[in-house]
Amino acid sequence: MKPLAPSPTGLTSAPTRPKSASPGSSAVQRRNSTSSQKNGKDDSGVPGRVRVAVRLRPRNTEELAADADFGDCVELLPELKRLKLRKNNWDCETYQFDEVLTETASQKRVYEVVAKPVVESVLEGYNGTVMAYGQTGTGKTFTLGRLGEEDCANRGIMVRALEDILADISFEHDAVTVSYLQLYMESVQDLLTPERDNIAIVEDPKTGDVSLPGATLVELRDQKSFVELLQTGEANRFAANTKLNTESSRSHAILLVNVKRSAKNKQERDFASHSENGNGVHVSKGHRAPTIRKSKLLIVDLAGSERVDKSGSEGHQLEEAKAINLSLTALGKCINALAENSPHIPIRDSKLTRLLRDSFGGTARTSLIITIGPSPRHRGETASTILFGQRAMRVENMVKLKEEFDYKSLCRRLEAELDKLIAENERQAQAILDGEEDMQRKLEEASICVAEAESKFAAASENQNWLKQTFAEKETYQKKISAILQHHEQELNDSQTRLENERAQREKLEKELSEANRCLQEQSKEKHDTGEIWTLHKRLEEELLEREKLDEEIKSLKQQLLQAHIEAEETRRTVGKGSSARSSAGSDSTISLHRPSNMRDTINGQRATIAKLFEQVGLQKILSLLESEDVDVRVHAVKVVANLAAEEANQEKIVEAGGLASLLTLLQSSEDETIRRVAAGAIANLAMNETNQELIMAQGGIGLLARTADDAEDPQTLRMVAGAIANLCGNDKLQIKLREEGGIRALLGMVRSRHPDVLAQVARGIANFAKCESRGAAQGYRTGGSLLIDDGALPWIVANANNEASPIRRHIELALCHLAQHEANAKDLLVGGALWELIRISRECSREDIRSLAQRTLNASPIFQAELRRLHVSY
Ligand code: ADP
Ligand code: MG
C-alpha cells in the first residue's frame, strides 16, 4: 500500500465555520476533498474533513512478558504526526495522521486534541462525532468511556465532553439530553432501559437527520448524574452481554448527546429587553423568528475491529459471526466509497452506517481515534486499523449549522406583543370615549349659558319696552290731570262768583228785611191796632208751624225711603223664589214699609188687622203675650209688635209700655230663630229714633245684638241685627260706647255671611260711623285715628270699595271719603292701599257729590299729596 502524502493537520485549531451558516444553505456547499487531493494541496484547510488521530496503547503485562525480546511493530513520530509500521527489521511504512498520540499521552491531552474541537463545534450548533476504532484491547473504551473514579486523570472523552458541555450551556435557555445505546447483532438496545430492544432508527427524509424515538432520553443537569447514567449503562451493558453470551468487544456502544440552544443574536436580546419592559408597547420593526440550534454529539465505542474467527469467539455460528461484524464491515465499505468519492455509498447496509450517516459523508464534524497495540503479534490487525484510519482521513463532510427558526417561540412572543397592543388599544379607545363625553358635557354647558344669555337679553328688551310704555302712560295721565285741574279751577271761579253774587243778594235782602222790620216796628208802635198787620203776622206764624210739620214729615219719609230700598231688594229676590217662598217672606216684613204692588195689598191687610188688634186688645196685653209659654203665641206676638214698631207713630208708645225691654229679653233668651229674627227687626225699627237709640244702648242692647250677630247663621237675622247696629252707628254721642261694647267688631264679624243684604247693612253702619267720626274731627271734639281702623275694618273697606253691588259700593265709598278727611287716618289709609281707591272714586264714581268729596279730600291732605308727588302722579 502506498503511503499517503504527508500533510500537517490542524486538529487543535478552532473549528472552521462554514461560510454560510444559514439553515438550508448547506446544499450549496461543496465537498472538495477530491480536487484538493488531486492537486496535491494541503488539506488542512478543508473544513469538513474527518480528522483521524492514532493512539498507541502501552505494553500490558502480558506483552511485556511475552514480547520482551521483540521490538514494537510501530514507531511513532509525534512531532511529525507520523507513524512507522515495521514490515520487518529493515522495512517500514510511514503514515501521516492528524494526530499521533504516544503510549504516554495523557487522557486530558487525548481529549483536547481529539474531542474538544468537536465538542466546541457541537456547542456552536454543529453535529459532531467522536469514534474509536481498533482491535479489542487496544484502549477504545479506555480512551472514551473511562469514568476516572479511581483517578480523575484517567477520565475519558465521554466524561470530559459532558463536563465541557454542561459548563457551557445555560440551563435557563438550553437543554442537554442523553441516550445511551448498544448495537449488537443489528439490534439497537437501550442501555438505560434494557428492556427496550430493537429500537427503530428513524430518518427524516427531508433533512436526513437520524433519530431514535424509542430510546430513553435523559435530561442532564449536572455531571454527577451523567456519571451515574454511564455507570447504569455499563452495568446494563455487562448484564445484556452476559445474557446474550457475548462480550462487550462484540457490541458497539453509542452515547448520543442532544444539545438544544436558543440562539443569542443581538436583535433577539434587544427584543427581549423591550418585551420585558412593562411600560408602553414596543413594536419591533420586522419580527425575525428566534433561532434555535439543535446539535448532536455521537460518541461511539466500536466493537473490536479484529476478525471474528481470529478472535476465537466461541458459541457462535459463522452467520452469527458475520452478523456480529456486519455493521463494522459496512462502515468500512462506506468509508472506502466515500474516500474514493464513489457515486454509491452503501449507508443502508447496516444499522451502524445508518446511525453514522451524518458522521461520514454527512454534515457533522467527525473525529476518529484509532487505537493500536505495540505487539508485533497483532501486526496484521494494527496495519488494518491504520489503513482504516488512512481511508477515513479522506472522507469530507459538509459541516452545517443545525439551526432552525423557533417559530413556536416567535408565535408565543408575537401573541404576547399582540395582547399588549390589544390592551393598549382598549385603553386608548376608552380614553377617546372619555374625551368625547367630556367634550359633549362642555358643549351642553355652553349651550345652556347661551340660552340663559338669550333669555336675559329678551327680558332686558321687554323691560325697556315696558319702561317706554309707562313713560307714555304717565305723560297721558299728566295731560288728563292738568285738563281736569283746569276744569275744576274754572268751576271754582264760577262758584266763587256765584257765591259772591248770592252773598250780595242776601245782604241786600237782609238789609231790606231789617228795613222792613224797622218799618214794621214803627208802624206797630204807631198803629198796633192796625188789623191788617196783625192778620198778616198771625198767618206768618201759622205758615211757620205748617212748615215745621212738613219738615218732620220729610224726615220720616226719608228714613222710610232708605228702609224701603233695603226691603225692595229682598222682596225682589223673594218674588223670584216663587209663591211659597213669597208667603213665608211675608212674616219677615216687620221693618218693611214699601213692598212691590203685588204684595202691598196683603201687607196693608195685615196692617189693618194689626191696627184693629192694637185698638181692641191694647198694647200692654200684646206685650205680655211676648212672655207666653207657648212658642207660637210668642212668635205671633213678636210679629205684631214688630209690625207696630214699623209705624213711627207707635214707636214711642211701644217703648213707653216696656216693649223695648221685652224685645231685648226675647233676643237674649229665645232659642227660636224666627223670634230672634223678628225681634231684631223690631229693635232695628225702633233704633231709627235718636231717643230710642240711647235707650237701646242703656239697656245693654249692643251686647245682645253683638252676641246675636256672633251666633246667628240666618242671613235675614244677620241683616236685621246689622241694620240695628248701623242705625246706632249714626249717633254721634254713642260712638265710644258702641265701639267699647263690641258693636264695630260684631258688625265686621257679620261679613262672614257674604249675603249682599247683610253686607249692605254692614257697609251702611261703617259709613254712618265714619261720617260721625269725621264730623267730630271737623268740629274738633275728636282727635286721633279712626276707631274703625283700630278695629281692623280697613282691609274689608278697601277690598269692597269697588263692590259690584251698588248699595255696598256707595256706602263704602262714602266711608272712605269720611275716613280720609281726617289727616290722622291718612297714613293708615296709605299703608292699607286706600289711596288708589280714593283716586278711583274721585275719577269714576257715578255720584257727583261723592266724586267731588273724594277730590276735595285728596287735595286737602298733605300726606296724600306728598305720596302722589312721590309716585309722580300729578293730581
Ligand atoms: P478495548 O476497549 O479496545 O477492547 P480497553 O480499553 O478495554 O480496550 O483496554 C484494554 C486494557 O488496556 C485495559 O486494561 C486498559 O486499562 C488498558 N489500556 C488501554 N489503553 C491504555 C493506555 N493508554 N494506558 C494504560 N492502559 C491502557
Ligand atoms: Mg472496549
Short mmCIF file of N, CA and C in Angstrom, two decimals, residues 630-761:
data_model
loop_
_atom_site.label_atom_id
_atom_site.label_comp_id
_atom_site.label_asym_id
_atom_site.label_seq_id
_atom_site.Cartn_x
_atom_site.Cartn_y
_atom_site.Cartn_z
N ASP A 630 -146.24 79.52 75.41
CA ASP A 630 -146.48 78.90 74.10
C ASP A 630 -145.62 79.60 73.03
N VAL A 631 -144.80 78.86 72.39
CA VAL A 631 -143.88 79.43 71.38
C VAL A 631 -144.65 80.11 70.25
N ASP A 632 -145.71 79.44 69.78
CA ASP A 632 -146.50 80.02 68.69
C ASP A 632 -147.06 81.37 69.07
N VAL A 633 -147.54 81.43 70.29
CA VAL A 633 -148.11 82.70 70.77
C VAL A 633 -147.01 83.75 70.78
N ARG A 634 -145.85 83.35 71.26
CA ARG A 634 -144.74 84.30 71.31
C ARG A 634 -144.37 84.77 69.91
N VAL A 635 -144.34 83.84 68.98
CA VAL A 635 -144.00 84.19 67.60
C VAL A 635 -144.99 85.20 67.04
N HIS A 636 -146.27 84.93 67.21
CA HIS A 636 -147.28 85.85 66.67
C HIS A 636 -147.22 87.18 67.36
N ALA A 637 -147.01 87.15 68.66
CA ALA A 637 -146.97 88.40 69.42
C ALA A 637 -145.82 89.28 68.96
N VAL A 638 -144.65 88.64 68.76
CA VAL A 638 -143.49 89.46 68.37
C VAL A 638 -143.67 90.01 66.96
N LYS A 639 -144.36 89.24 66.10
CA LYS A 639 -144.62 89.75 64.75
C LYS A 639 -145.54 90.97 64.81
N VAL A 640 -146.55 90.90 65.69
CA VAL A 640 -147.49 92.03 65.85
C VAL A 640 -146.71 93.26 66.35
N VAL A 641 -145.86 93.05 67.36
CA VAL A 641 -145.10 94.17 67.92
C VAL A 641 -144.18 94.77 66.85
N ALA A 642 -143.56 93.87 66.06
CA ALA A 642 -142.65 94.36 65.02
C ALA A 642 -143.40 95.19 64.00
N ASN A 643 -144.57 94.73 63.62
CA ASN A 643 -145.37 95.49 62.67
C ASN A 643 -145.74 96.85 63.22
N LEU A 644 -146.09 96.86 64.50
CA LEU A 644 -146.44 98.14 65.13
C LEU A 644 -145.23 99.07 65.16
N ALA A 645 -144.06 98.48 65.43
CA ALA A 645 -142.84 99.30 65.54
C ALA A 645 -142.44 99.93 64.23
N ALA A 646 -142.94 99.32 63.11
CA ALA A 646 -142.62 99.88 61.81
C ALA A 646 -143.27 101.25 61.62
N GLU A 647 -144.34 101.51 62.38
CA GLU A 647 -145.01 102.80 62.30
C GLU A 647 -144.39 103.73 63.32
N GLU A 648 -143.85 104.84 62.79
CA GLU A 648 -143.17 105.76 63.70
C GLU A 648 -144.09 106.23 64.83
N ALA A 649 -145.38 106.33 64.51
CA ALA A 649 -146.34 106.84 65.49
C ALA A 649 -146.45 105.92 66.69
N ASN A 650 -146.23 104.60 66.48
CA ASN A 650 -146.39 103.63 67.56
C ASN A 650 -145.13 103.48 68.41
N GLN A 651 -144.00 103.89 67.84
CA GLN A 651 -142.70 103.57 68.45
C GLN A 651 -142.60 104.10 69.89
N GLU A 652 -143.00 105.32 70.04
CA GLU A 652 -142.87 105.91 71.37
C GLU A 652 -143.71 105.15 72.39
N LYS A 653 -144.97 104.77 71.94
CA LYS A 653 -145.90 104.05 72.82
C LYS A 653 -145.29 102.70 73.20
N ILE A 654 -144.75 102.03 72.23
CA ILE A 654 -144.17 100.69 72.49
C ILE A 654 -143.07 100.79 73.52
N VAL A 655 -142.20 101.81 73.33
CA VAL A 655 -141.07 101.96 74.26
C VAL A 655 -141.58 102.29 75.65
N GLU A 656 -142.55 103.23 75.68
CA GLU A 656 -143.10 103.64 76.98
C GLU A 656 -143.71 102.45 77.73
N ALA A 657 -144.34 101.54 76.98
CA ALA A 657 -145.00 100.39 77.60
C ALA A 657 -144.02 99.25 77.94
N GLY A 658 -142.76 99.53 77.78
CA GLY A 658 -141.73 98.50 78.12
C GLY A 658 -141.49 97.50 77.01
N GLY A 659 -141.95 97.84 75.78
CA GLY A 659 -141.80 96.91 74.64
C GLY A 659 -140.34 96.68 74.27
N LEU A 660 -139.53 97.73 74.37
CA LEU A 660 -138.11 97.59 74.00
C LEU A 660 -137.42 96.58 74.91
N ALA A 661 -137.69 96.73 76.21
CA ALA A 661 -137.07 95.81 77.17
C ALA A 661 -137.48 94.37 76.86
N SER A 662 -138.83 94.21 76.54
CA SER A 662 -139.31 92.85 76.23
C SER A 662 -138.61 92.27 74.98
N LEU A 663 -138.48 93.14 73.98
CA LEU A 663 -137.84 92.67 72.73
C LEU A 663 -136.38 92.26 72.98
N LEU A 664 -135.67 93.06 73.80
CA LEU A 664 -134.27 92.74 74.11
C LEU A 664 -134.18 91.42 74.87
N THR A 665 -135.16 91.22 75.80
CA THR A 665 -135.19 89.96 76.56
C THR A 665 -135.37 88.77 75.61
N LEU A 666 -136.32 88.94 74.67
CA LEU A 666 -136.55 87.86 73.69
C LEU A 666 -135.28 87.55 72.88
N LEU A 667 -134.62 88.64 72.46
CA LEU A 667 -133.38 88.48 71.67
C LEU A 667 -132.33 87.69 72.45
N GLN A 668 -132.34 87.99 73.76
CA GLN A 668 -131.34 87.35 74.60
C GLN A 668 -131.66 85.89 74.90
N SER A 669 -132.96 85.66 75.20
CA SER A 669 -133.29 84.34 75.76
C SER A 669 -133.90 83.36 74.75
N SER A 670 -134.54 83.86 73.73
CA SER A 670 -135.26 82.91 72.87
C SER A 670 -134.31 82.06 72.03
N GLU A 671 -134.72 80.80 71.95
CA GLU A 671 -133.90 79.91 71.12
C GLU A 671 -134.50 79.75 69.74
N ASP A 672 -135.66 80.35 69.57
CA ASP A 672 -136.35 80.23 68.29
C ASP A 672 -135.77 81.26 67.31
N GLU A 673 -135.33 80.79 66.17
CA GLU A 673 -134.68 81.64 65.16
C GLU A 673 -135.62 82.73 64.69
N THR A 674 -136.89 82.35 64.42
CA THR A 674 -137.89 83.32 63.92
C THR A 674 -138.09 84.45 64.93
N ILE A 675 -138.24 84.05 66.19
CA ILE A 675 -138.47 85.07 67.23
C ILE A 675 -137.29 86.04 67.27
N ARG A 676 -136.08 85.46 67.22
CA ARG A 676 -134.90 86.33 67.31
C ARG A 676 -134.81 87.24 66.09
N ARG A 677 -135.13 86.69 64.91
CA ARG A 677 -135.06 87.50 63.70
C ARG A 677 -136.07 88.64 63.75
N VAL A 678 -137.32 88.30 64.13
CA VAL A 678 -138.38 89.33 64.14
C VAL A 678 -138.11 90.36 65.23
N ALA A 679 -137.62 89.89 66.40
CA ALA A 679 -137.31 90.81 67.50
C ALA A 679 -136.22 91.78 67.07
N ALA A 680 -135.18 91.24 66.38
CA ALA A 680 -134.09 92.10 65.91
C ALA A 680 -134.61 93.14 64.93
N GLY A 681 -135.55 92.72 64.07
CA GLY A 681 -136.13 93.64 63.10
C GLY A 681 -136.89 94.77 63.82
N ALA A 682 -137.63 94.38 64.86
CA ALA A 682 -138.39 95.38 65.61
C ALA A 682 -137.44 96.36 66.28
N ILE A 683 -136.34 95.82 66.86
CA ILE A 683 -135.36 96.68 67.52
C ILE A 683 -134.72 97.62 66.49
N ALA A 684 -134.46 97.09 65.28
CA ALA A 684 -133.89 97.92 64.23
C ALA A 684 -134.81 99.07 63.89
N ASN A 685 -136.10 98.78 63.81
CA ASN A 685 -137.07 99.85 63.53
C ASN A 685 -137.07 100.91 64.63
N LEU A 686 -137.07 100.40 65.86
CA LEU A 686 -137.07 101.34 66.98
C LEU A 686 -135.79 102.18 66.99
N ALA A 687 -134.68 101.56 66.51
CA ALA A 687 -133.38 102.23 66.56
C ALA A 687 -133.26 103.38 65.59
N MET A 688 -134.30 103.62 64.81
CA MET A 688 -134.23 104.76 63.90
C MET A 688 -134.37 106.07 64.66
N ASN A 689 -134.98 105.98 65.78
CA ASN A 689 -135.24 107.16 66.59
C ASN A 689 -134.07 107.42 67.55
N GLU A 690 -133.63 108.67 67.63
CA GLU A 690 -132.43 109.00 68.41
C GLU A 690 -132.61 108.68 69.89
N THR A 691 -133.83 108.99 70.43
CA THR A 691 -134.09 108.72 71.84
C THR A 691 -134.02 107.22 72.11
N ASN A 692 -134.66 106.48 71.20
CA ASN A 692 -134.65 105.02 71.35
C ASN A 692 -133.23 104.45 71.27
N GLN A 693 -132.44 105.08 70.42
CA GLN A 693 -131.05 104.61 70.28
C GLN A 693 -130.36 104.65 71.64
N GLU A 694 -130.53 105.74 72.33
CA GLU A 694 -129.89 105.87 73.64
C GLU A 694 -130.45 104.84 74.61
N LEU A 695 -131.77 104.61 74.53
CA LEU A 695 -132.41 103.63 75.42
C LEU A 695 -131.86 102.22 75.15
N ILE A 696 -131.77 101.91 73.86
CA ILE A 696 -131.24 100.58 73.48
C ILE A 696 -129.86 100.38 74.08
N MET A 697 -129.03 101.42 73.95
CA MET A 697 -127.68 101.35 74.48
C MET A 697 -127.72 101.19 75.99
N ALA A 698 -128.55 101.98 76.61
CA ALA A 698 -128.62 101.98 78.08
C ALA A 698 -129.07 100.61 78.59
N GLN A 699 -129.91 99.94 77.82
CA GLN A 699 -130.44 98.63 78.28
C GLN A 699 -129.58 97.44 77.80
N GLY A 700 -128.33 97.78 77.44
CA GLY A 700 -127.39 96.68 77.06
C GLY A 700 -127.71 96.07 75.71
N GLY A 701 -128.44 96.84 74.89
CA GLY A 701 -128.84 96.30 73.58
C GLY A 701 -127.65 95.95 72.68
N ILE A 702 -126.57 96.71 72.76
CA ILE A 702 -125.41 96.45 71.88
C ILE A 702 -124.82 95.08 72.15
N GLY A 703 -124.68 94.81 73.46
CA GLY A 703 -124.12 93.49 73.82
C GLY A 703 -124.96 92.36 73.26
N LEU A 704 -126.32 92.50 73.40
CA LEU A 704 -127.23 91.46 72.93
C LEU A 704 -127.16 91.32 71.41
N LEU A 705 -127.17 92.49 70.74
CA LEU A 705 -127.10 92.45 69.28
C LEU A 705 -125.78 91.81 68.82
N ALA A 706 -124.67 92.17 69.54
CA ALA A 706 -123.36 91.62 69.17
C ALA A 706 -123.35 90.11 69.33
N ARG A 707 -123.94 89.61 70.45
CA ARG A 707 -123.97 88.16 70.67
C ARG A 707 -124.80 87.48 69.57
N THR A 708 -125.97 88.10 69.27
CA THR A 708 -126.81 87.53 68.21
C THR A 708 -126.05 87.50 66.88
N ALA A 709 -125.31 88.61 66.64
CA ALA A 709 -124.51 88.67 65.40
C ALA A 709 -123.49 87.54 65.34
N ASP A 710 -122.88 87.23 66.49
CA ASP A 710 -121.88 86.16 66.53
C ASP A 710 -122.51 84.79 66.31
N ASP A 711 -123.72 84.58 66.91
CA ASP A 711 -124.31 83.25 66.91
C ASP A 711 -125.10 82.93 65.65
N ALA A 712 -125.81 83.94 65.13
CA ALA A 712 -126.79 83.65 64.07
C ALA A 712 -126.13 83.22 62.77
N GLU A 713 -126.87 82.36 62.07
CA GLU A 713 -126.41 81.90 60.76
C GLU A 713 -127.30 82.45 59.67
N ASP A 714 -128.61 82.59 60.02
CA ASP A 714 -129.60 83.01 59.02
C ASP A 714 -129.30 84.43 58.52
N PRO A 715 -129.14 84.60 57.20
CA PRO A 715 -128.79 85.93 56.68
C PRO A 715 -129.82 87.00 57.04
N GLN A 716 -131.09 86.60 57.11
CA GLN A 716 -132.11 87.61 57.42
C GLN A 716 -131.98 88.11 58.86
N THR A 717 -131.68 87.20 59.79
CA THR A 717 -131.45 87.62 61.16
C THR A 717 -130.26 88.56 61.20
N LEU A 718 -129.18 88.15 60.48
CA LEU A 718 -127.97 88.97 60.45
C LEU A 718 -128.27 90.34 59.84
N ARG A 719 -129.13 90.35 58.79
CA ARG A 719 -129.48 91.64 58.15
C ARG A 719 -130.15 92.57 59.15
N MET A 720 -131.10 91.99 59.98
CA MET A 720 -131.81 92.80 60.97
C MET A 720 -130.84 93.35 62.00
N VAL A 721 -129.97 92.45 62.52
CA VAL A 721 -129.01 92.86 63.55
C VAL A 721 -128.09 93.93 62.99
N ALA A 722 -127.58 93.71 61.76
CA ALA A 722 -126.66 94.67 61.13
C ALA A 722 -127.37 96.01 60.93
N GLY A 723 -128.67 95.94 60.53
CA GLY A 723 -129.44 97.16 60.33
C GLY A 723 -129.56 97.95 61.64
N ALA A 724 -129.86 97.22 62.76
CA ALA A 724 -129.99 97.87 64.05
C ALA A 724 -128.70 98.55 64.45
N ILE A 725 -127.57 97.80 64.30
CA ILE A 725 -126.27 98.38 64.69
C ILE A 725 -125.93 99.55 63.76
N ALA A 726 -126.24 99.42 62.46
CA ALA A 726 -125.96 100.50 61.51
C ALA A 726 -126.69 101.77 61.92
N ASN A 727 -127.93 101.63 62.39
CA ASN A 727 -128.67 102.80 62.86
C ASN A 727 -127.98 103.44 64.05
N LEU A 728 -127.52 102.54 64.97
CA LEU A 728 -126.85 103.06 66.17
C LEU A 728 -125.55 103.78 65.80
N CYS A 729 -124.91 103.32 64.73
CA CYS A 729 -123.63 103.89 64.30
C CYS A 729 -123.78 105.36 63.90
N GLY A 730 -124.97 105.74 63.52
CA GLY A 730 -125.18 107.11 63.06
C GLY A 730 -125.36 108.12 64.20
N ASN A 731 -125.21 107.66 65.44
CA ASN A 731 -125.42 108.56 66.57
C ASN A 731 -124.07 109.03 67.11
N ASP A 732 -123.80 110.36 66.99
CA ASP A 732 -122.50 110.92 67.40
C ASP A 732 -122.19 110.62 68.84
N LYS A 733 -123.20 110.69 69.69
CA LYS A 733 -122.95 110.60 71.12
C LYS A 733 -122.61 109.18 71.56
N LEU A 734 -123.03 108.22 70.79
CA LEU A 734 -122.91 106.83 71.25
C LEU A 734 -121.66 106.10 70.72
N GLN A 735 -120.86 106.83 69.93
CA GLN A 735 -119.76 106.16 69.21
C GLN A 735 -118.81 105.38 70.11
N ILE A 736 -118.33 106.04 71.16
CA ILE A 736 -117.33 105.41 72.02
C ILE A 736 -117.91 104.15 72.66
N LYS A 737 -119.12 104.31 73.24
CA LYS A 737 -119.76 103.20 73.95
C LYS A 737 -120.06 102.03 72.98
N LEU A 738 -120.57 102.42 71.84
CA LEU A 738 -120.89 101.41 70.82
C LEU A 738 -119.67 100.55 70.51
N ARG A 739 -118.55 101.24 70.33
CA ARG A 739 -117.31 100.52 69.99
C ARG A 739 -116.83 99.70 71.18
N GLU A 740 -116.91 100.33 72.40
CA GLU A 740 -116.42 99.62 73.60
C GLU A 740 -117.20 98.34 73.84
N GLU A 741 -118.51 98.37 73.53
CA GLU A 741 -119.33 97.19 73.81
C GLU A 741 -119.32 96.17 72.64
N GLY A 742 -118.41 96.41 71.73
CA GLY A 742 -118.21 95.39 70.68
C GLY A 742 -119.09 95.55 69.47
N GLY A 743 -119.71 96.72 69.33
CA GLY A 743 -120.61 96.93 68.19
C GLY A 743 -119.88 96.85 66.85
N ILE A 744 -118.73 97.51 66.77
CA ILE A 744 -117.98 97.54 65.50
C ILE A 744 -117.48 96.13 65.16
N ARG A 745 -116.95 95.49 66.20
CA ARG A 745 -116.41 94.14 65.98
C ARG A 745 -117.50 93.20 65.46
N ALA A 746 -118.73 93.33 66.12
CA ALA A 746 -119.86 92.47 65.71
C ALA A 746 -120.26 92.77 64.28
N LEU A 747 -120.30 94.08 63.97
CA LEU A 747 -120.67 94.49 62.61
C LEU A 747 -119.72 93.86 61.58
N LEU A 748 -118.40 94.00 61.86
CA LEU A 748 -117.40 93.46 60.92
C LEU A 748 -117.47 91.93 60.87
N GLY A 749 -117.81 91.31 62.02
CA GLY A 749 -117.90 89.84 62.06
C GLY A 749 -118.96 89.31 61.13
N MET A 750 -120.00 90.12 60.88
CA MET A 750 -121.10 89.62 60.05
C MET A 750 -120.77 89.54 58.56
N VAL A 751 -119.61 90.11 58.16
CA VAL A 751 -119.26 90.00 56.73
C VAL A 751 -119.01 88.54 56.34
N ARG A 752 -118.84 87.68 57.33
CA ARG A 752 -118.64 86.26 57.01
C ARG A 752 -119.83 85.69 56.25
N SER A 753 -120.99 86.30 56.43
CA SER A 753 -122.21 85.80 55.79
C SER A 753 -122.13 85.88 54.26
N ARG A 754 -121.45 86.93 53.75
CA ARG A 754 -121.31 87.16 52.31
C ARG A 754 -122.64 87.46 51.61
N HIS A 755 -123.72 87.46 52.38
CA HIS A 755 -125.02 87.78 51.77
C HIS A 755 -125.05 89.28 51.46
N PRO A 756 -125.40 89.63 50.21
CA PRO A 756 -125.30 91.06 49.85
C PRO A 756 -126.16 91.97 50.74
N ASP A 757 -127.32 91.48 51.23
CA ASP A 757 -128.15 92.32 52.10
C ASP A 757 -127.42 92.61 53.40
N VAL A 758 -126.79 91.56 53.96
CA VAL A 758 -126.06 91.74 55.22
C VAL A 758 -124.90 92.71 54.99
N LEU A 759 -124.16 92.48 53.87
CA LEU A 759 -123.01 93.31 53.58
C LEU A 759 -123.42 94.76 53.39
N ALA A 760 -124.58 94.96 52.75
CA ALA A 760 -125.06 96.33 52.54
C ALA A 760 -125.30 97.04 53.88
N GLN A 761 -125.89 96.31 54.85
CA GLN A 761 -126.15 96.89 56.17
C GLN A 761 -124.83 97.19 56.90
#
